[in-house]
Short mmCIF file of C-alpha atoms in Angstrom, two decimals:
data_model
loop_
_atom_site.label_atom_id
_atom_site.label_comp_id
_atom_site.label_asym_id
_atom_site.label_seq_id
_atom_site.Cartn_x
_atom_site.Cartn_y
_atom_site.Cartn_z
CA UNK N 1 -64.69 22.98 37.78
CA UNK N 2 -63.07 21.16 35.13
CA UNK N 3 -62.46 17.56 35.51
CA UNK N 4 -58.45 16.64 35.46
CA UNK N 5 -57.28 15.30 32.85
CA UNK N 6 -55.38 11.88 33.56
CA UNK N 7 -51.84 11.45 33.56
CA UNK N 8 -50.67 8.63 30.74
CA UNK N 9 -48.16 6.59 30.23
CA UNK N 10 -46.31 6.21 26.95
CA UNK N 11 -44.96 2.66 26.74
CA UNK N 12 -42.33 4.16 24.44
CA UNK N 13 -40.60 2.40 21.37
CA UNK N 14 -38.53 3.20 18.46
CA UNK N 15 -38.97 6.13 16.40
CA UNK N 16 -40.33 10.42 16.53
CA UNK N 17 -43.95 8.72 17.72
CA UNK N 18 -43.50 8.66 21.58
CA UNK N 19 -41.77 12.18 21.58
CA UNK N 20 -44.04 13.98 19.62
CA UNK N 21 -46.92 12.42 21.76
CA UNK N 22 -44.85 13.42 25.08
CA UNK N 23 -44.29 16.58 23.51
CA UNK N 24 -47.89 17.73 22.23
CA UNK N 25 -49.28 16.86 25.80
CA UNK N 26 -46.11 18.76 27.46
CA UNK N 27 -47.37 21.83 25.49
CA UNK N 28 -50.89 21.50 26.53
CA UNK N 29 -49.43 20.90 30.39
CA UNK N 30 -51.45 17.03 30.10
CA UNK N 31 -50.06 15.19 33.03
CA UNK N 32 -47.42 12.28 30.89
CA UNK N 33 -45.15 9.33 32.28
CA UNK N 34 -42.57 8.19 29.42
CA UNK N 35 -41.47 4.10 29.98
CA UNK N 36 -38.62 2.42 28.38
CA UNK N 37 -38.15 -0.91 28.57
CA UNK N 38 -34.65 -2.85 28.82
CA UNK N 39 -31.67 -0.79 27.19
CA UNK N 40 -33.75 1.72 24.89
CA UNK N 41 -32.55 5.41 25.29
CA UNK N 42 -33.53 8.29 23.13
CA UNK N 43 -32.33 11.72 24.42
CA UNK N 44 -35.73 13.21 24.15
CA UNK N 45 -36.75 10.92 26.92
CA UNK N 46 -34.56 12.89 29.25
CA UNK N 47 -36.95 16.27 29.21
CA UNK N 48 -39.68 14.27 30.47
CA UNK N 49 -40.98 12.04 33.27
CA UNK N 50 -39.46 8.93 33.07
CA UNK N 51 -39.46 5.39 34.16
CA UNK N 52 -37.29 2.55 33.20
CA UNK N 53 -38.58 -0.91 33.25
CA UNK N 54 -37.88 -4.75 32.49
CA UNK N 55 -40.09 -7.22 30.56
CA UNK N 56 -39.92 -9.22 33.22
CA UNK N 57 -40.61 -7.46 35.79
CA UNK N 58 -44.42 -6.04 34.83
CA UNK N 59 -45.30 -6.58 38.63
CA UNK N 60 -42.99 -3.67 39.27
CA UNK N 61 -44.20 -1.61 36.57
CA UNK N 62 -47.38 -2.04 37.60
CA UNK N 63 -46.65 -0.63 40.54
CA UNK N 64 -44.69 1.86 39.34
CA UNK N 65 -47.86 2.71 37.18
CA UNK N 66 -50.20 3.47 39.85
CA UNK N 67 -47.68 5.11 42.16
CA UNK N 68 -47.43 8.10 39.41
CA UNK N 69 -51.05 8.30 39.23
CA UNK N 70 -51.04 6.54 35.66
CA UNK N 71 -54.98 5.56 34.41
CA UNK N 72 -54.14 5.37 30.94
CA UNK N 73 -51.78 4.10 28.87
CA UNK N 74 -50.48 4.45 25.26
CA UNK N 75 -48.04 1.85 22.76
CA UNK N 76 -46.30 4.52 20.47
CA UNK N 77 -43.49 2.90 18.27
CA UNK N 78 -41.47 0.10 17.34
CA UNK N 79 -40.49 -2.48 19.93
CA UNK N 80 -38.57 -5.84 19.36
CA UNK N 81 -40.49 -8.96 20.75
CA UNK N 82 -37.85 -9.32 24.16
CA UNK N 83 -36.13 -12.46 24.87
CA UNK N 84 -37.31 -12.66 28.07
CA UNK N 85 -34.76 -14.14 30.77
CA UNK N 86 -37.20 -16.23 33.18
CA UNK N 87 -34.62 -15.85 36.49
CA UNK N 88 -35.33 -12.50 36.25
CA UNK N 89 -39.29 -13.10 36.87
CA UNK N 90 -40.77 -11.12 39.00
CA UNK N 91 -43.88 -12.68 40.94
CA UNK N 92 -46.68 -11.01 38.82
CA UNK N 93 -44.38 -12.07 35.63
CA UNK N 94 -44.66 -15.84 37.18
CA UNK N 95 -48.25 -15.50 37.39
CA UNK N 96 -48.41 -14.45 33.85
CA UNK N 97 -45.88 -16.68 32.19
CA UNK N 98 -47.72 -19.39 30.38
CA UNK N 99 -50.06 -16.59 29.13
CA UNK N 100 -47.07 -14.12 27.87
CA UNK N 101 -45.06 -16.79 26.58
CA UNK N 102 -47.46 -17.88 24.64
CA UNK N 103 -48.55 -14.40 23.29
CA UNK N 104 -45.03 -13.79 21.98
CA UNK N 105 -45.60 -16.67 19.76
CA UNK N 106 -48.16 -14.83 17.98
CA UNK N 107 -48.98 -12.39 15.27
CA UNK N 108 -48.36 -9.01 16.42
CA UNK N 109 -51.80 -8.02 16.46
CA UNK N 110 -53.33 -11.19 18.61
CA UNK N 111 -49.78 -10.37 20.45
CA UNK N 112 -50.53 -6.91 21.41
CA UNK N 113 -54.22 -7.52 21.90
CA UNK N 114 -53.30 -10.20 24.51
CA UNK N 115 -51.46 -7.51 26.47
CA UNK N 116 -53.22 -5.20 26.36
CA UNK N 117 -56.11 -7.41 27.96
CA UNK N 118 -53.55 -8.20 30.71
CA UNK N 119 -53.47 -4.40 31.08
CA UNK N 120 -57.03 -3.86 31.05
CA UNK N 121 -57.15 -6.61 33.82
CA UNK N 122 -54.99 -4.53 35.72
CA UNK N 123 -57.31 -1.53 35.79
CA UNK N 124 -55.57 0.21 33.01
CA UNK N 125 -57.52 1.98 30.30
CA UNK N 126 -55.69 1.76 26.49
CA UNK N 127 -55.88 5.03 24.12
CA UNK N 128 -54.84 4.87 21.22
CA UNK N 129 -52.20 6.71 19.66
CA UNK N 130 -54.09 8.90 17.31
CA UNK N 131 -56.07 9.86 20.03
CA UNK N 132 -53.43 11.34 21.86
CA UNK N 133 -51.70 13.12 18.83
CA UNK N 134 -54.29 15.41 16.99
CA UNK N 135 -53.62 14.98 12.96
CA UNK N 136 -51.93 11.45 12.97
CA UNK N 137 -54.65 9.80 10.82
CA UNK N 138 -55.76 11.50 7.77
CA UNK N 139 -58.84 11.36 5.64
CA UNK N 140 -58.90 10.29 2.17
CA UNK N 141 -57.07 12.90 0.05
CA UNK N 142 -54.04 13.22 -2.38
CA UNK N 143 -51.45 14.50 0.06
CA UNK N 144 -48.73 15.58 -2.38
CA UNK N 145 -48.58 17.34 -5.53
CA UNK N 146 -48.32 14.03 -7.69
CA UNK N 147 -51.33 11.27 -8.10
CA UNK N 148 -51.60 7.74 -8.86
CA UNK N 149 -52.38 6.61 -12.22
CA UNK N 150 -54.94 3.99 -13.22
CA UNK N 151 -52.03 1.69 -13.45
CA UNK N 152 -50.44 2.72 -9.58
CA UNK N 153 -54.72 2.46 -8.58
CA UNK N 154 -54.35 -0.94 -10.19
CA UNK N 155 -51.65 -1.55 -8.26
CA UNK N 156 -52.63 -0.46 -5.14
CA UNK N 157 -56.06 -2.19 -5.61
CA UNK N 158 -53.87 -5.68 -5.93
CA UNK N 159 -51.85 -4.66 -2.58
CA UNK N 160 -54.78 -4.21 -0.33
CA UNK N 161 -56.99 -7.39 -1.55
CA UNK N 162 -53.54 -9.22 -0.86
CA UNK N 163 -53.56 -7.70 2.54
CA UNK N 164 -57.29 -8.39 3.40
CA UNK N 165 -56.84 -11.93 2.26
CA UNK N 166 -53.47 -12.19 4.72
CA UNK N 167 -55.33 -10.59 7.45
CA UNK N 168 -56.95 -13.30 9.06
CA UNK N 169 -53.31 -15.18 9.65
CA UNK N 170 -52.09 -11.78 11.16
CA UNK N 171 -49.08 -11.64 9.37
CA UNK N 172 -48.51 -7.97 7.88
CA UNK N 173 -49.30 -4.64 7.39
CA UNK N 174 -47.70 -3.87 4.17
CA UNK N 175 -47.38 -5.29 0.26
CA UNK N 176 -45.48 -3.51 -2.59
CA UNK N 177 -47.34 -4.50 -6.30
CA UNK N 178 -45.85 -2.92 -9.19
CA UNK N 179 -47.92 -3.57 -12.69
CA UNK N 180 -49.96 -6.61 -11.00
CA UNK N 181 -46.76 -8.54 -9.78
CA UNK N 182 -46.32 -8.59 -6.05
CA UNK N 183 -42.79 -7.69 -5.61
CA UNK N 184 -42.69 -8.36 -1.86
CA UNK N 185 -45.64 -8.61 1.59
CA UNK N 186 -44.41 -7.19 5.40
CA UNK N 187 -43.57 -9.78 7.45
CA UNK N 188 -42.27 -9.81 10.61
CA UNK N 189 -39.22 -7.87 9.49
CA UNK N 190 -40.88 -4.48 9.30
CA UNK N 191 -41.73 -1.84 6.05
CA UNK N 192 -38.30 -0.77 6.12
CA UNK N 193 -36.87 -4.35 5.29
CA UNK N 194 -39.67 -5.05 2.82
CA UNK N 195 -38.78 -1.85 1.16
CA UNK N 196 -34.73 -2.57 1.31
CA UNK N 197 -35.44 -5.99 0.07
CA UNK N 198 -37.10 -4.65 -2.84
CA UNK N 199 -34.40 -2.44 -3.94
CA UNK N 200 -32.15 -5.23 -3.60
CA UNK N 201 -33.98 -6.77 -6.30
CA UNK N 202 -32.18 -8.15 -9.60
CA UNK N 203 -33.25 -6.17 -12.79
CA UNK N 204 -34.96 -9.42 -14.44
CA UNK N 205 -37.49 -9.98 -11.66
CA UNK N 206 -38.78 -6.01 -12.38
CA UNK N 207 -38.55 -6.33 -16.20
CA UNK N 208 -42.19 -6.43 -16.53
CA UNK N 209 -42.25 -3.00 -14.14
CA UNK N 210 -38.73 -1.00 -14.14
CA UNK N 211 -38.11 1.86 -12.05
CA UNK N 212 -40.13 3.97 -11.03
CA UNK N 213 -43.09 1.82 -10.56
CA UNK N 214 -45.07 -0.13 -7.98
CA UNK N 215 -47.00 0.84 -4.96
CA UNK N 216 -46.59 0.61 -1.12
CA UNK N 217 -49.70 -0.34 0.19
CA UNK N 218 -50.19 -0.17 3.95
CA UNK N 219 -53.54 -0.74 6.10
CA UNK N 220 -55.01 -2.40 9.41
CA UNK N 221 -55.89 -5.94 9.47
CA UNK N 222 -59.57 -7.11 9.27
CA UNK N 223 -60.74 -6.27 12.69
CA UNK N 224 -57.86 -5.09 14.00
CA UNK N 225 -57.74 -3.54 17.39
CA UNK N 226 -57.15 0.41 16.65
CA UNK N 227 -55.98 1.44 19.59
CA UNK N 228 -52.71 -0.96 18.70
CA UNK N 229 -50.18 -0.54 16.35
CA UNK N 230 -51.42 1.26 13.28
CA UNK N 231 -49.15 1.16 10.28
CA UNK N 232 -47.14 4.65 9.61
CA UNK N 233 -45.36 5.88 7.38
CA UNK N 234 -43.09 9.06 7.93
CA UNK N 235 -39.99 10.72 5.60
CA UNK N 236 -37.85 7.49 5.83
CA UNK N 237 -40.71 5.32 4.78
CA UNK N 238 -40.68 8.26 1.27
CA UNK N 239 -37.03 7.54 1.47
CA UNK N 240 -36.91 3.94 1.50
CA UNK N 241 -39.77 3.51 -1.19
CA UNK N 242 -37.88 5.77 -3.52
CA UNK N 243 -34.63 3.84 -3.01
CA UNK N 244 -36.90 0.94 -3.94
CA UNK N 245 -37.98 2.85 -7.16
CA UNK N 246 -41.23 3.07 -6.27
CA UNK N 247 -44.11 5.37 -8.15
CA UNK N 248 -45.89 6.56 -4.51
CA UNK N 249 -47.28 4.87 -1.43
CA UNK N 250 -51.12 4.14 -0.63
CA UNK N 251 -52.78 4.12 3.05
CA UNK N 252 -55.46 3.82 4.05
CA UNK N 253 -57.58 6.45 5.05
CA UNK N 254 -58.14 6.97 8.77
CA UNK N 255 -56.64 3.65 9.46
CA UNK N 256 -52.53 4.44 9.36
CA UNK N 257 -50.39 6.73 11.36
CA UNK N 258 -48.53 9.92 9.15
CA UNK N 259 -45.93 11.05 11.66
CA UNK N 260 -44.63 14.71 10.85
CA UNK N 261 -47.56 14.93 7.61
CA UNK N 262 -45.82 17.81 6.76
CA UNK N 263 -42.50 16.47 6.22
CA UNK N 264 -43.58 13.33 4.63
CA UNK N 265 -45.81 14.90 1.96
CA UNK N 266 -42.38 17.10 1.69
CA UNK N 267 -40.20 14.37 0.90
CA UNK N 268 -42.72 12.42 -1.22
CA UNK N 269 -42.34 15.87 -3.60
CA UNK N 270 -39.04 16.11 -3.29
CA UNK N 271 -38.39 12.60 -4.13
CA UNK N 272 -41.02 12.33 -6.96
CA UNK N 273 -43.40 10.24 -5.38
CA UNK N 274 -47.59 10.09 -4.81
CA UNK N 275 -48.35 10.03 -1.65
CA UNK N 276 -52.14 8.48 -1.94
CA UNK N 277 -54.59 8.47 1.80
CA UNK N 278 -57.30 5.97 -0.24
CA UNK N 279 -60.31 4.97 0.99
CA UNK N 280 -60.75 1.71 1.64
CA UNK N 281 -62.49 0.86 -1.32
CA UNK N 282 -59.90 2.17 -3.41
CA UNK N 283 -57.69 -0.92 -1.50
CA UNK N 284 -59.93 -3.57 -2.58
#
């Protein structure tokens, strides 16, 4: 007799992530709960399971949790930091307060580490995403039909020491360097504002670079917890960077999310981009 598999819970953001993970495990019939929190609705989450929840109410979800049979959980896209409204505490959430509150004042990765330790404490086991969705990470390899030149390896090189060296103050994921000038670093605001920022830029501060030129770099923090929040890229991250005038986008090899790979290394052709999985070395 086989052992069952157990039934997990997607803690569901923004984005295709959470519905391709709900839908890979609905194909293999993998017992799946979907939870959104506060007002997100995607219509996906109607042709599964499905819970809705409040920050501040994790008591409840909790519950909710082990009711459904729930042993595992996954976080699978983008999520705002809530505003959390305190009158709506629940008791567990007053028992946690000082410790949430002060997560959210964080980086997101000593953020998401903290609750996921308040999960573990719960009895919950994390996964992470690339776990549950065969093919998310990929090896080192040139994905598309373009490659970088020494210049966009240059480039790219810059981006990831810039990264490594930002790491340890947990403050992005991403950094676009175009002919040794860093034209912008991830912030809180996400890839897709770095990327719209960039092609917002004046033609004088790219003079030494013009369009197309200049690499996307993303990779995990030093030490980051990989079972959290792994940068990804998918076709709007090729669409972005090209609005940006971008040459291609780096990542690093078995440490970033490519959502739909086949689409993405599509639109990276289509668009006239190099899409680049580099070693880490390479990002260094």
């Amino acid at each position: 007799m086989t052992k069952a598999e157990p039934r997990l819970a997607i803690l569901a953001g923004r984005g295709s992530l959470p519905r391709r993970i709900a839908e890979h495990r609905r194909a293999h019939a993998l017992p799946t709960l979907v939870v959104a929190f506060q007002a997100l609705t995607e219509p996906w989450m109607a042709d599964h399971p499905l819970e809705r929840h409040r920050f501040e109410r994790p008591g409840r979800l909790f519950a909710a949790l082990r009711r459904a049979g729930c042993t595992e959980i996954v976080f699978a896209g983008g999520m705002e930091r809530p505003r959390l409204k305190p009158w709506a505490f629940d008791l567990t959430a007053v028992r946690l307060a000082a410790r949430a509150l002060w997560l959210l004042r964080q980086g997101d990765d000593a953020m998401l580490r903290g609750f996921a330790a308040i999960l573990e404490r719960e009895g919950f086991c994390l996964r992470a995403a690339h776990d549950c969705l065969p093919g998310l990470t990929v090896p080192a390899a040139h994905l598309g039909r373009l490659r970088p030149s020494e210049a966009d390896r240059q480039d790219a090189a810059r981006a990831g020491a810039i990264l490594a060296a930002l790491g340890p103050h947990d403050v992005g994921q991403a950094a676009v360097v175009a002919r040794g000038v860093c034209l912008g670093i991830e912030a809180i605001e996400g890839t897709d504002a770095l990327l719209a920022r960039i092609a917002t830029l004046p033609p004088e501060k790219r003079a030494h670079a013009p369009p197309p030129a200049g690499v996307l770099v993303k990779c995990a923090k030093p030490g980051q917890d990989r079972r959290l929040d792994l940068p990804s890229i998918g076709p709007d991250t090729i669409a972005a960077a090209a609005a940006a005038g971008l040459a291609g986008i780096a990542v690093q090899a078995e440490a970033a999310n490519i959502i739909d790979r086949a689409a993405t290394i599509a639109a990276a052709d289509a668009a006239g981009l190099f899409l680049w999985s580099a070693p880490p070395e390479a990002l260094s």
